[in-house]
Short mmCIF file of C-alpha atoms and ligand atoms in Angstrom, two decimals:
data_model
loop_
_atom_site.label_atom_id
_atom_site.label_comp_id
_atom_site.label_asym_id
_atom_site.label_seq_id
_atom_site.Cartn_x
_atom_site.Cartn_y
_atom_site.Cartn_z
CA UNK U 767 6.10 -19.12 29.38
CA UNK U 768 4.79 -15.67 30.24
CA UNK U 769 1.29 -14.33 29.82
CA UNK U 770 -0.29 -10.89 30.00
CA UNK U 771 -4.03 -11.12 30.53
CA UNK U 772 -6.08 -8.07 29.59
CA UNK U 773 -9.57 -7.72 31.03
CA UNK U 774 -12.08 -4.91 30.71
CA UNK U 775 -14.50 -3.23 33.04
CA UNK U 776 -17.32 -0.67 33.15
CA UNK U 777 -18.32 -0.70 29.48
CA UNK U 778 -17.36 -2.44 26.26
CA UNK U 779 -15.70 -0.59 23.42
CA UNK U 780 -12.93 0.85 25.59
CA UNK U 781 -10.28 -0.08 23.10
CA UNK U 782 -9.11 -3.15 24.96
CA UNK U 783 -7.88 -4.55 21.66
CA UNK U 784 -5.74 -1.46 21.07
CA UNK U 785 -4.42 -1.66 24.64
CA UNK U 786 -3.54 -5.33 24.17
CA UNK U 787 -1.88 -4.65 20.81
CA UNK U 788 0.02 -1.67 22.18
CA UNK U 789 1.32 -3.51 25.25
CA UNK U 790 2.43 -6.31 22.94
CA UNK U 791 4.12 -3.77 20.70
CA UNK U 792 6.17 -2.17 23.46
CA UNK U 793 7.48 -5.57 24.53
CA UNK U 794 8.13 -6.53 20.93
CA UNK U 795 10.15 -3.33 20.48
CA UNK U 796 12.50 -4.73 23.16
CA UNK U 797 13.30 -7.68 20.94
CA UNK U 798 10.83 -10.12 22.50
CA UNK U 799 8.72 -12.51 20.48
CA UNK U 800 5.08 -11.68 21.09
CA UNK U 801 1.85 -13.34 20.10
CA UNK U 802 -1.75 -12.58 20.99
CA UNK U 803 -4.98 -14.43 21.68
CA UNK U 804 -8.52 -13.09 21.76
CA UNK U 805 -11.11 -14.80 23.91
CA UNK U 806 -14.68 -14.21 22.81
CA UNK U 807 -17.11 -15.50 25.41
CA UNK U 808 -20.01 -15.89 22.96
CA UNK U 809 -21.44 -19.26 21.94
CA UNK U 810 -20.81 -18.89 18.23
CA UNK U 811 -18.05 -21.22 17.11
CA UNK U 812 -16.43 -18.38 15.18
CA UNK U 813 -17.25 -14.93 13.81
CA UNK U 814 -17.94 -16.30 10.31
CA UNK U 815 -21.68 -16.38 10.60
CA UNK U 816 -22.00 -13.10 12.49
CA UNK U 817 -23.55 -10.00 11.03
CA UNK U 818 -21.04 -7.14 10.74
CA UNK U 819 -23.71 -4.84 12.16
CA UNK U 820 -23.42 -6.59 15.52
CA UNK U 821 -19.72 -7.15 15.94
CA UNK U 822 -18.08 -5.20 13.19
CA UNK U 823 -16.04 -6.71 10.41
CA UNK U 824 -15.30 -10.42 10.23
CA UNK U 825 -11.54 -10.57 9.93
CA UNK U 826 -9.97 -13.32 7.79
CA UNK U 827 -6.62 -14.94 8.58
CA UNK U 828 -4.07 -16.69 6.35
CA UNK U 829 -5.39 -20.11 7.36
CA UNK U 830 -8.94 -19.11 6.52
CA UNK U 831 -10.03 -18.50 10.10
CA UNK U 832 -12.98 -16.09 10.28
CA UNK U 833 -12.29 -14.24 13.49
CA UNK U 834 -12.93 -11.23 15.68
CA UNK U 835 -11.65 -7.93 14.32
CA UNK U 836 -9.25 -7.54 17.25
CA UNK U 837 -7.03 -10.15 15.61
CA UNK U 838 -6.74 -7.67 12.77
CA UNK U 839 -5.40 -5.13 15.27
CA UNK U 840 -2.89 -7.62 16.67
CA UNK U 841 -1.68 -8.48 13.17
CA UNK U 842 -1.36 -4.83 12.19
CA UNK U 843 0.45 -3.71 15.36
CA UNK U 844 2.71 -6.72 15.73
CA UNK U 845 3.15 -7.45 12.02
CA UNK U 846 2.59 -11.17 12.58
CA UNK U 847 0.31 -13.73 10.93
CA UNK U 848 -1.99 -15.45 13.41
CA UNK U 849 -4.09 -18.60 13.05
CA UNK U 850 -7.68 -19.36 13.94
CA UNK U 851 -6.44 -21.04 17.13
CA UNK U 852 -5.73 -17.51 18.38
CA UNK U 853 -9.44 -16.76 18.66
CA UNK U 854 -10.90 -18.84 21.47
CA UNK U 855 -14.68 -18.81 21.77
CA UNK U 856 -17.08 -20.49 24.17
CA UNK U 857 -18.38 -22.39 21.14
CA UNK U 858 -14.97 -23.88 20.36
CA UNK U 859 -14.23 -24.78 23.97
CA UNK U 860 -17.56 -26.45 24.63
CA UNK U 861 -17.58 -28.29 21.32
CA UNK U 862 -14.21 -29.89 22.15
CA UNK U 863 -15.32 -30.88 25.64
CA UNK U 864 -18.66 -32.28 24.50
CA UNK U 865 -17.07 -34.23 21.66
CA UNK U 866 -14.56 -35.68 24.11
CA UNK U 867 -17.38 -36.63 26.47
CA UNK U 868 -19.22 -38.41 23.61
CA UNK U 869 -16.10 -40.43 22.90
CA UNK U 870 -16.10 -41.53 26.52
CA UNK U 871 -12.80 -39.87 27.25
CA UNK U 872 -13.89 -38.60 30.67
CA UNK U 873 -14.21 -42.20 31.88
CA UNK U 874 -17.61 -41.83 33.48
CA UNK U 875 -16.85 -38.65 35.42
CA UNK U 876 -19.33 -35.80 35.74
CA UNK U 877 -18.16 -33.23 33.21
CA UNK U 878 -18.20 -29.73 34.71
CA UNK U 879 -17.25 -26.13 34.01
CA UNK U 880 -14.61 -26.44 36.72
CA UNK U 881 -12.36 -28.28 36.02
CA UNK U 882 -13.17 -29.56 32.51
CA UNK U 883 -14.06 -26.36 30.70
CA UNK U 884 -11.37 -24.34 32.49
CA UNK U 885 -8.79 -27.07 31.70
CA UNK U 886 -9.69 -26.89 28.01
CA UNK U 887 -9.35 -23.08 28.05
CA UNK U 888 -5.89 -23.29 29.64
CA UNK U 889 -4.87 -26.13 27.31
CA UNK U 890 -5.66 -23.98 24.28
CA UNK U 891 -3.73 -21.00 25.64
CA UNK U 892 -0.70 -23.03 26.67
CA UNK U 893 -0.63 -24.82 23.34
CA UNK U 894 -0.31 -21.50 21.56
CA UNK U 895 2.52 -20.53 23.89
CA UNK U 896 4.29 -23.78 22.97
CA UNK U 897 3.56 -23.70 19.24
CA UNK U 898 4.61 -20.09 18.73
CA UNK U 899 7.54 -20.18 21.19
CA UNK U 900 6.62 -16.61 22.04
CA UNK U 901 8.32 -14.97 25.01
CA UNK U 902 5.03 -13.39 25.97
CA UNK U 903 1.48 -14.37 25.03
CA UNK U 904 -1.05 -11.54 25.22
CA UNK U 905 -4.50 -12.84 26.20
CA UNK U 906 -7.40 -10.45 25.78
CA UNK U 907 -10.61 -11.52 27.49
CA UNK U 908 -13.56 -10.09 25.54
CA UNK U 909 -16.64 -8.68 27.19
CA UNK U 910 -16.69 -6.91 30.55
CA UNK U 911 -15.93 -8.37 33.95
CA UNK U 912 -19.22 -9.40 35.52
CA UNK U 913 -20.74 -10.88 32.33
CA UNK U 914 -22.00 -14.40 32.97
CA UNK U 915 -20.39 -15.61 29.74
CA UNK U 916 -16.88 -14.59 30.69
CA UNK U 917 -16.85 -16.23 34.15
CA UNK U 918 -15.28 -19.56 33.11
CA UNK U 919 -12.55 -17.72 31.21
CA UNK U 920 -11.68 -15.45 34.14
CA UNK U 921 -11.64 -18.46 36.43
CA UNK U 922 -9.28 -20.20 34.01
CA UNK U 923 -7.02 -17.12 34.04
CA UNK U 924 -6.99 -17.14 37.83
CA UNK U 925 -5.91 -20.79 37.74
CA UNK U 926 -3.29 -20.00 35.13
CA UNK U 927 -1.66 -17.49 37.48
CA UNK U 928 -1.65 -20.07 40.26
CA UNK U 929 -0.07 -22.72 38.06
CA UNK U 930 2.44 -20.56 36.22
CA UNK U 931 3.41 -18.30 39.10
CA UNK U 932 3.06 -14.61 39.82
CA UNK U 933 6.02 -13.51 37.74
CA UNK U 934 4.66 -15.26 34.72
CA UNK U 935 1.08 -14.07 34.57
CA UNK U 936 0.42 -10.33 34.65
CA UNK U 937 -3.11 -8.92 34.84
CA UNK U 938 -4.01 -5.66 33.15
CA UNK U 939 -7.47 -4.25 33.74
CA UNK U 940 -8.79 -1.55 31.39
CA UNK U 941 -11.54 0.70 32.63
CA UNK U 942 -13.32 3.91 31.84
CA UNK U 943 -12.49 7.08 33.75
CA UNK U 944 -15.22 9.54 32.77
CA UNK U 945 -14.93 13.28 33.23
CA UNK U 946 -17.83 15.25 34.64
CA UNK U 947 -18.03 17.99 32.04
CA UNK U 948 -19.32 20.77 34.31
CA UNK U 949 -16.69 20.39 37.00
CA UNK U 950 -14.04 18.83 34.78
CA UNK U 951 -13.34 16.21 37.39
CA UNK U 952 -12.20 12.67 36.59
CA UNK U 953 -14.37 10.05 38.26
CA UNK U 954 -12.80 6.90 39.65
CA UNK U 955 -15.89 5.21 41.09
CA UNK U 956 -16.65 3.04 38.02
CA UNK U 957 -13.04 1.82 38.10
CA UNK U 958 -13.27 1.02 41.79
CA UNK U 959 -16.44 -0.96 41.24
CA UNK U 960 -15.13 -2.99 38.37
CA UNK U 961 -11.88 -3.79 40.18
CA UNK U 962 -13.93 -4.89 43.16
CA UNK U 963 -15.85 -7.20 40.86
CA UNK U 964 -12.62 -8.58 39.44
CA UNK U 965 -11.18 -9.18 42.89
CA UNK U 966 -14.32 -11.04 43.92
CA UNK U 967 -13.35 -13.52 41.20
CA UNK U 968 -9.94 -13.91 42.77
CA UNK U 969 -8.03 -11.69 40.37
CA UNK U 970 -6.03 -8.73 41.64
CA UNK U 971 -4.93 -6.56 38.71
CA UNK U 972 -1.23 -5.71 38.40
CA UNK U 973 -1.92 -2.70 36.23
CA UNK U 974 -4.91 -0.51 35.52
CA UNK U 975 -5.29 1.29 32.22
CA UNK U 976 -7.76 4.14 32.49
CA UNK U 977 -9.46 5.24 29.28
CA UNK U 978 -10.20 8.92 29.51
CA UNK U 979 -10.36 12.02 27.38
CA UNK U 980 -7.18 13.53 28.78
CA UNK U 981 -4.28 12.05 30.72
CA UNK U 982 -5.27 10.91 34.21
CA UNK U 983 -4.43 13.57 36.78
CA UNK U 984 -2.02 12.83 39.60
CA UNK U 985 -4.91 12.85 42.02
CA UNK U 986 -6.92 10.39 39.93
CA UNK U 987 -3.98 8.03 39.72
CA UNK U 988 -3.40 8.26 43.44
CA UNK U 989 -7.05 7.52 44.17
CA UNK U 990 -7.15 4.53 41.83
CA UNK U 991 -3.89 3.27 43.27
CA UNK U 992 -5.19 3.51 46.81
CA UNK U 993 -8.66 2.10 46.31
CA UNK U 994 -7.68 -0.65 43.88
CA UNK U 995 -4.47 -1.65 45.61
CA UNK U 996 -2.29 -1.14 42.55
CA UNK U 997 1.07 0.70 42.71
CA UNK U 998 0.93 4.33 41.57
CA UNK U 999 3.31 3.65 38.63
CA UNK U 1000 0.98 0.89 37.46
CA UNK U 1001 -1.99 3.22 36.99
CA UNK U 1002 -1.69 4.12 33.33
CA UNK U 1003 -3.43 6.73 31.21
CA UNK U 1004 -4.97 5.87 27.88
CA UNK U 1005 -6.21 9.25 26.68
CA UNK U 1006 -7.90 9.78 23.32
CA UNK U 1007 -5.18 9.59 20.69
CA UNK U 1008 -5.02 11.09 17.21
CA UNK U 1009 -4.10 7.69 15.82
CA UNK U 1010 -4.35 4.27 17.43
CA UNK U 1011 -0.75 3.70 16.36
CA UNK U 1012 0.36 6.39 18.79
CA UNK U 1013 -0.90 4.44 21.82
CA UNK U 1014 2.27 2.32 22.22
CA UNK U 1015 4.30 5.52 22.39
CA UNK U 1016 1.89 7.06 24.90
CA UNK U 1017 2.35 3.99 27.11
CA UNK U 1018 6.09 3.98 26.59
CA UNK U 1019 6.33 7.58 27.79
CA UNK U 1020 4.69 6.55 31.06
CA UNK U 1021 7.28 3.87 31.63
CA UNK U 1022 4.84 1.01 31.05
CA UNK U 1023 7.32 -1.12 29.10
CA UNK U 1024 10.05 -1.01 31.72
CA UNK U 1025 7.55 -1.54 34.52
CA UNK U 1026 6.16 -4.74 32.97
CA UNK U 1027 9.64 -6.00 32.06
CA UNK U 1028 10.71 -5.54 35.67
CA UNK U 1029 7.67 -7.15 37.23
CA UNK U 1030 7.74 -10.12 34.88
CA UNK U 1031 11.51 -10.42 35.07
CA UNK U 1032 11.97 -10.15 31.35
CA UNK U 1033 15.18 -9.05 29.67
CA UNK U 1034 15.36 -7.35 26.32
CA UNK U 1035 17.05 -4.79 24.13
CA UNK U 1036 16.62 -1.06 24.25
CA UNK U 1037 13.43 -0.22 22.39
CA UNK U 1038 13.83 1.21 18.92
CA UNK U 1039 10.88 3.33 17.78
CA UNK U 1040 12.52 5.04 14.80
CA UNK U 1041 10.39 3.51 12.05
CA UNK U 1042 7.19 3.67 14.07
CA UNK U 1043 7.73 7.35 14.86
CA UNK U 1044 8.51 8.10 11.24
CA UNK U 1045 5.28 6.38 10.27
CA UNK U 1046 3.30 8.62 12.65
CA UNK U 1047 5.15 11.75 11.66
CA UNK U 1048 4.26 11.20 8.01
CA UNK U 1049 0.69 10.40 8.95
CA UNK U 1050 0.36 13.62 10.94
CA UNK U 1051 2.02 15.84 8.36
CA UNK U 1052 0.36 15.20 5.02
CA UNK U 1053 1.30 17.19 1.95
CA UNK U 1054 -1.64 16.22 -0.21
CA UNK U 1055 -5.32 15.56 0.25
CA UNK U 1056 -7.91 13.36 -1.44
CA UNK U 1057 -11.41 12.10 -0.77
CA UNK U 1058 -12.45 8.51 -1.32
CA UNK U 1059 -16.06 7.34 -1.40
CA UNK U 1060 -16.71 3.92 0.08
CA UNK U 1061 -20.02 2.62 -1.19
CA UNK U 1062 -21.33 -0.17 0.99
CA UNK U 1063 -24.19 -1.53 2.98
CA UNK U 1064 -22.80 -1.49 6.51
CA UNK U 1065 -21.57 2.10 6.46
CA UNK U 1066 -23.41 3.13 9.62
CA UNK U 1067 -21.25 1.07 11.95
CA UNK U 1068 -17.72 2.40 12.21
CA UNK U 1069 -16.10 -1.00 12.57
CA UNK U 1070 -17.79 -2.81 9.68
CA UNK U 1071 -15.00 -1.92 7.29
CA UNK U 1072 -12.22 -1.40 9.79
CA UNK U 1073 -9.55 -3.14 7.72
CA UNK U 1074 -10.20 -0.86 4.76
CA UNK U 1075 -10.02 2.16 7.03
CA UNK U 1076 -6.71 0.95 8.43
CA UNK U 1077 -5.34 0.05 4.99
CA UNK U 1078 -6.05 3.64 3.90
CA UNK U 1079 -4.38 4.97 7.05
CA UNK U 1080 -1.29 2.96 6.16
CA UNK U 1081 -1.32 4.29 2.60
CA UNK U 1082 -1.91 7.82 3.93
CA UNK U 1083 1.37 7.80 5.82
CA UNK U 1084 3.42 6.32 3.00
CA UNK U 1085 2.00 8.72 0.42
CA UNK U 1086 1.94 11.74 2.76
CA UNK U 1087 -1.74 12.19 1.97
CA UNK U 1088 -4.70 13.17 4.08
CA UNK U 1089 -7.35 10.68 3.02
CA UNK U 1090 -10.92 11.67 3.78
CA UNK U 1091 -13.17 8.65 3.70
CA UNK U 1092 -16.80 9.31 2.79
CA UNK U 1093 -19.03 6.43 3.83
CA UNK U 1094 -21.87 6.21 1.37
CA UNK U 1095 -24.86 3.94 1.85
CA UNK U 1096 -25.47 2.13 -1.43
CA UNK U 1097 -29.21 2.27 -0.82
CA UNK U 1098 -28.98 6.06 -0.78
CA UNK U 1099 -27.25 5.94 -4.15
CA UNK U 1100 -30.19 3.92 -5.43
CA UNK U 1101 -32.64 6.51 -4.15
CA UNK U 1102 -30.82 9.76 -4.74
CA UNK U 1103 -28.60 8.88 -7.68
CA UNK U 1104 -24.90 9.25 -8.31
CA UNK U 1105 -24.80 12.94 -7.32
CA UNK U 1106 -23.79 11.54 -3.96
CA UNK U 1107 -20.54 10.47 -5.57
CA UNK U 1108 -19.65 13.86 -7.02
CA UNK U 1109 -16.38 15.28 -5.83
CA UNK U 1110 -14.85 11.89 -5.01
CA UNK U 1111 -11.29 11.35 -6.17
CA UNK U 1112 -11.76 7.58 -6.03
CA UNK U 1113 -14.46 5.06 -5.28
CA UNK U 1114 -14.17 1.76 -3.45
CA UNK U 1115 -16.83 -0.90 -3.19
CA UNK U 1116 -16.00 -3.33 -0.39
CA UNK U 1117 -17.14 -6.91 0.21
CA UNK U 1118 -20.70 -7.82 1.00
CA UNK U 1119 -23.53 -10.30 0.89
CA UNK U 1120 -27.13 -10.25 -0.22
CA UNK U 1121 -29.29 -8.21 -2.54
CA UNK U 1122 -30.01 -5.08 -0.50
CA UNK U 1123 -28.21 -2.09 -1.95
CA UNK U 1124 -26.69 -3.95 -4.90
CA UNK U 1125 -28.20 -1.68 -7.55
CA UNK U 1126 -26.58 1.31 -5.84
CA UNK U 1127 -23.22 -0.43 -5.98
CA UNK U 1128 -23.72 -1.22 -9.66
CA UNK U 1129 -24.59 2.47 -10.28
CA UNK U 1130 -21.43 3.52 -8.45
CA UNK U 1131 -19.26 1.19 -10.53
CA UNK U 1132 -20.82 2.52 -13.73
CA UNK U 1133 -20.32 6.12 -12.63
CA UNK U 1134 -16.64 5.46 -11.95
CA UNK U 1135 -16.15 3.59 -15.22
CA UNK U 1136 -17.86 6.18 -17.41
CA UNK U 1137 -16.27 9.19 -15.74
CA UNK U 1138 -12.72 7.95 -15.52
CA UNK U 1139 -12.76 7.98 -11.72
CA UNK U 1140 -10.25 5.66 -10.02
CA UNK U 1141 -12.11 2.60 -8.82
CA UNK U 1142 -11.41 -0.48 -6.76
CA UNK U 1143 -13.94 -3.26 -6.26
CA UNK U 1144 -13.18 -5.78 -3.55
CA UNK U 1145 -14.81 -9.22 -3.51
CA UNK U 1146 -18.53 -8.37 -3.74
CA UNK U 1147 -17.44 -5.01 -5.15
CA UNK U 1148 -15.40 -6.83 -7.79
CA UNK U 1149 -18.46 -8.92 -8.65
CA UNK U 1150 -20.71 -5.83 -8.87
CA UNK U 1151 -18.32 -4.16 -11.30
CA UNK U 1152 -18.30 -7.29 -13.47
CA UNK U 1153 -22.11 -7.32 -13.50
CA UNK U 1154 -22.19 -3.63 -14.39
CA UNK U 1155 -19.83 -4.23 -17.30
CA UNK U 1156 -21.91 -7.16 -18.54
CA UNK U 1157 -25.08 -5.09 -18.42
CA UNK U 1158 -23.89 -1.86 -19.99
CA UNK U 1159 -21.01 -2.87 -22.21
CA UNK U 1160 -21.82 -6.44 -23.24
CA UNK U 1161 -25.49 -5.52 -23.37
CA UNK U 1162 -26.87 -8.26 -21.10
CA UNK U 1163 -29.44 -6.18 -19.29
CA UNK U 1164 -30.33 -8.94 -16.85
CA UNK U 1165 -26.74 -9.88 -16.00
CA UNK U 1166 -26.53 -10.72 -12.32
CA UNK U 1167 -25.10 -13.00 -9.67
CA UNK U 1168 -26.86 -16.25 -8.83
CA UNK U 1169 -26.32 -15.34 -5.17
CA UNK U 1170 -28.98 -12.68 -5.62
CA UNK U 1171 -31.51 -13.97 -8.17
CA UNK U 1172 -31.99 -16.32 -11.09
CA UNK U 1173 -31.06 -14.86 -14.43
CA UNK U 1174 -30.44 -15.79 -18.05
CA UNK U 1175 -26.98 -14.27 -17.74
CA UNK U 1176 -25.33 -15.43 -14.53
CA UNK U 1177 -21.98 -13.68 -15.03
CA UNK U 1178 -21.27 -14.30 -11.35
CA UNK U 1179 -21.98 -17.86 -10.35
CA UNK U 1180 -21.40 -20.32 -7.53
CA UNK U 1181 -17.93 -21.84 -7.29
CA UNK U 1182 -18.19 -25.45 -8.50
CA UNK U 1183 -17.10 -26.88 -5.15
CA UNK U 1184 -19.80 -24.85 -3.40
CA UNK U 1185 -22.68 -26.69 -5.13
CA UNK U 1186 -22.78 -29.50 -2.58
CA UNK U 1187 -22.18 -27.32 0.50
CA UNK U 1188 -25.20 -27.12 2.79
CA UNK U 1189 -23.74 -25.63 5.98
CA UNK U 1190 -23.03 -21.92 6.38
CA UNK U 1191 -20.17 -21.82 8.90
CA UNK U 1192 -16.60 -22.00 7.62
CA UNK U 1193 -17.57 -23.28 4.19
CA UNK U 1194 -16.63 -20.43 1.86
CA UNK U 1195 -13.44 -20.32 -0.18
CA UNK U 1196 -11.34 -18.92 2.64
CA UNK U 1197 -7.93 -17.61 3.52
CA UNK U 1198 -4.70 -17.17 1.60
CA UNK U 1199 -4.76 -18.52 -1.95
CA UNK U 1200 -2.14 -18.35 -4.64
CA UNK U 1201 -2.67 -15.85 -7.44
CA UNK U 1202 -0.76 -15.79 -10.69
CA UNK U 1203 -0.27 -12.31 -12.12
CA UNK U 1204 0.31 -11.59 -15.78
CA UNK U 1205 3.65 -10.03 -16.52
CA UNK U 1206 3.44 -6.50 -17.83
CA UNK U 1207 -0.08 -5.91 -16.52
CA UNK U 1208 -1.09 -3.07 -14.22
CA UNK U 1209 -1.49 -5.62 -11.42
CA UNK U 1210 2.09 -6.70 -12.04
CA UNK U 1211 3.40 -3.15 -11.77
CA UNK U 1212 1.48 -2.78 -8.50
CA UNK U 1213 2.51 -6.04 -6.85
CA UNK U 1214 5.90 -6.28 -8.55
CA UNK U 1215 5.59 -10.04 -8.50
CA UNK U 1216 4.08 -12.80 -10.61
CA UNK U 1217 2.98 -14.85 -7.62
CA UNK U 1218 1.10 -13.40 -4.69
CA UNK U 1219 -0.96 -14.76 -1.83
CA UNK U 1220 -4.03 -12.85 -0.70
CA UNK U 1221 -6.91 -13.68 1.61
CA UNK U 1222 -10.32 -14.75 0.39
CA UNK U 1223 -13.84 -15.14 1.68
CA UNK U 1224 -16.38 -15.93 -1.02
CA UNK U 1225 -18.74 -18.50 -2.51
CA UNK U 1226 -19.25 -16.93 -5.93
CA UNK U 1227 -16.90 -16.09 -8.79
CA UNK U 1228 -16.81 -14.87 -12.39
CA UNK U 1229 -18.55 -17.41 -14.60
CA UNK U 1230 -15.84 -18.78 -16.92
CA UNK U 1231 -18.31 -18.95 -19.83
CA UNK U 1232 -18.19 -15.17 -20.18
CA UNK U 1233 -14.47 -14.55 -19.89
CA UNK U 1234 -13.78 -14.36 -23.62
CA UNK U 1235 -16.50 -11.80 -24.09
CA UNK U 1236 -15.30 -9.67 -21.22
CA UNK U 1237 -11.77 -9.79 -22.53
CA UNK U 1238 -12.83 -8.87 -26.07
CA UNK U 1239 -14.40 -5.68 -24.73
CA UNK U 1240 -11.43 -4.66 -22.63
CA UNK U 1241 -12.20 -6.03 -19.16
CA UNK U 1242 -8.94 -7.86 -18.72
CA UNK U 1243 -8.33 -10.49 -16.06
CA UNK U 1244 -4.70 -10.00 -15.16
CA UNK U 1245 -4.70 -12.20 -12.05
CA UNK U 1246 -6.03 -15.75 -11.91
CA UNK U 1247 -5.72 -18.74 -9.63
CA UNK U 1248 -3.34 -21.62 -10.28
CA UNK U 1249 -5.80 -23.46 -12.54
CA UNK U 1250 -6.31 -20.36 -14.65
CA UNK U 1251 -10.07 -20.86 -14.35
CA UNK U 1252 -10.75 -18.56 -11.45
CA UNK U 1253 -10.63 -14.82 -11.99
CA UNK U 1254 -8.85 -12.94 -9.22
CA UNK U 1255 -8.03 -9.47 -10.60
CA UNK U 1256 -9.49 -7.35 -13.39
CA UNK U 1257 -8.23 -4.13 -14.91
CA UNK U 1258 -10.10 -2.12 -17.52
CA UNK U 1259 -8.23 -1.19 -20.68
CA UNK U 1260 -8.42 2.49 -21.54
CA UNK U 1261 -9.45 3.63 -18.05
CA UNK U 1262 -6.85 5.33 -15.84
CA UNK U 1263 -7.58 3.02 -12.90
CA UNK U 1264 -10.51 0.64 -12.82
CA UNK U 1265 -9.58 -2.49 -10.95
CA UNK U 1266 -11.14 -5.22 -8.90
CA UNK U 1267 -9.96 -8.12 -6.80
CA UNK U 1268 -11.90 -11.21 -5.81
CA UNK U 1269 -9.71 -11.33 -2.72
CA UNK U 1270 -9.50 -8.88 0.20
CA UNK U 1271 -6.23 -6.93 0.06
CA UNK U 1272 -7.22 -4.96 3.18
CA UNK U 1273 -6.62 -7.89 5.51
CA UNK U 1274 -2.87 -8.01 4.89
CA UNK U 1275 -2.20 -4.29 5.13
CA UNK U 1276 0.23 -3.31 7.88
CA UNK U 1277 1.45 0.15 8.94
CA UNK U 1278 4.93 -0.43 7.57
CA UNK U 1279 3.80 -2.72 4.69
CA UNK U 1280 0.63 -1.18 3.26
CA UNK U 1281 -1.69 -3.01 0.89
CA UNK U 1282 -0.42 -2.58 -2.68
CA UNK U 1283 -3.92 -2.15 -4.13
CA UNK U 1284 -4.93 0.52 -1.61
CA UNK U 1285 -1.67 2.32 -2.31
CA UNK U 1286 -2.33 2.14 -6.04
CA UNK U 1287 -5.87 3.47 -5.64
CA UNK U 1288 -4.64 6.42 -3.59
CA UNK U 1289 -1.92 7.17 -6.13
CA UNK U 1290 -4.51 7.11 -8.91
CA UNK U 1291 -6.75 9.38 -6.85
CA UNK U 1292 -3.88 11.84 -6.34
CA UNK U 1293 -3.31 11.98 -10.08
CA UNK U 1294 -7.04 12.34 -10.73
CA UNK U 1295 -7.21 15.25 -8.28
CA UNK U 1296 -4.14 16.93 -9.77
CA UNK U 1297 -5.48 16.65 -13.31
CA UNK U 1298 -8.84 18.04 -12.19
CA UNK U 1299 -7.21 21.01 -10.48
CA UNK U 1300 -4.98 21.76 -13.45
CA UNK U 1301 -7.79 21.64 -15.95
CA UNK U 1302 -8.70 25.16 -17.09
CA UNK U 1303 -12.37 25.65 -16.28
N1 LIG S 739 -21.19 -12.61 -1.41
C1 LIG S 739 -20.10 -12.78 -2.30
C2 LIG S 739 -19.63 -14.22 -2.40
O1 LIG S 739 -19.92 -15.01 -1.54
C3 LIG S 739 -18.93 -11.87 -1.92
C4 LIG S 739 -18.40 -12.17 -0.56
C5 LIG S 739 -17.55 -11.06 -0.02
O2 LIG S 739 -17.58 -9.92 -0.48
N2 LIG S 739 -16.77 -11.32 1.00
O3 LIG S 739 -18.94 -14.57 -3.32
#
């Protein structure tokens, strides 16, 4: 078993997740089987109950795990499906240890951070290595070195190296190398300090990845090498890149892949980047351009809707289209009206929770429906579009979701199995679920299959009592669950593209296998734009 442990210093938000994914990718390109683990040193059991404003999007896995968004990056870069076991949190580790203690399994011993917590951390990591049979397990330690929370994890990683041997555990430390604007000089002091901190914990990095605006200069690399006791070739530049998907190639150019292979005594094939390069080339050379409005509540934090952003990046390359995303706060739509949506070639309403901003989302759905603008509603967005239709087409003015308020016309209602649920964490309808698609429908032409699996995260659904009415007025449910009772996809008859999905197609989008619904929305937007431009004014 081989492990690459990625730590971070100086500040958070250095793109450690992208570094981890990219290092994994360059090894994978040599024919190795790679998997990845994210350690989150917080006490929450998982990310499910966390506000997207604090940590960005909650990513959902096939098995229903609600996890850190970095697992989304691993899945997208490596094109693998991970499980919730791949996100290790302090909450999970401590819960296991405390439960074991309550069962008396420690036989009267004093239960301590060292060795009991550190053993449990290593056990979880080694189990993944065994279960996945990966050649290399990437382990990203969240937070920055020096945080109290991450101490037990770093100690466990130190022990791992001791137990598994130097060739089998490779430490990569990512740091910030700021440039003093006036003099244009790259500063290595923060890196020196954070490596010192890391070494005080008994970990000597094997490689340092310096995040900086430009490539690290020779002098900077030499300095870091000298002060941090890392070979010159192992001081790597991670400059700002046009696309995150270019980072593996930037590393490859610096010989990072061969260096790690050599140090870890790994053998593989010659890397083949043909498809990946083609993907980037198409992304960087668009022939068309569109603008999509994303109407949501968490638009002020860049990472709240990261999977949608990535899904559109994937579609952008495949459709040779520059996609401008306009992030529109649904509360602003409420206040200022739908003028904010003018000029959009498509509108997307993503998932969400709670009442704030819902009227703005309903206005946006109506605007798209009445003006023939391509529209996709995802999860909460799907539900908002259904409410809008019930209000303005079926004529139920008070139509609403019981998540938000009591109403005479609860067109969106709690899933039956949710009625007895009283805990918040991990209790939604989660993960991959089977969806049956009607032959000949728009959904069918998009997915080209009658059975699909997509990822879910919801408590509410379309109230079955209203289905007949919706259908009679043209809101057609072309995708349902296995029982036929649960509505999964709608498409509006007579509208060029007005669709919604109760599931989240964005979570399964990969660079070389983009989300079918995002692709379809972009295609519809391209047509919308073309028609608009060709219309004589
Ligand atoms: N709040 C809605 C529900 O629970 C939608 C959830 C979501 O968009 N992920 O059904």
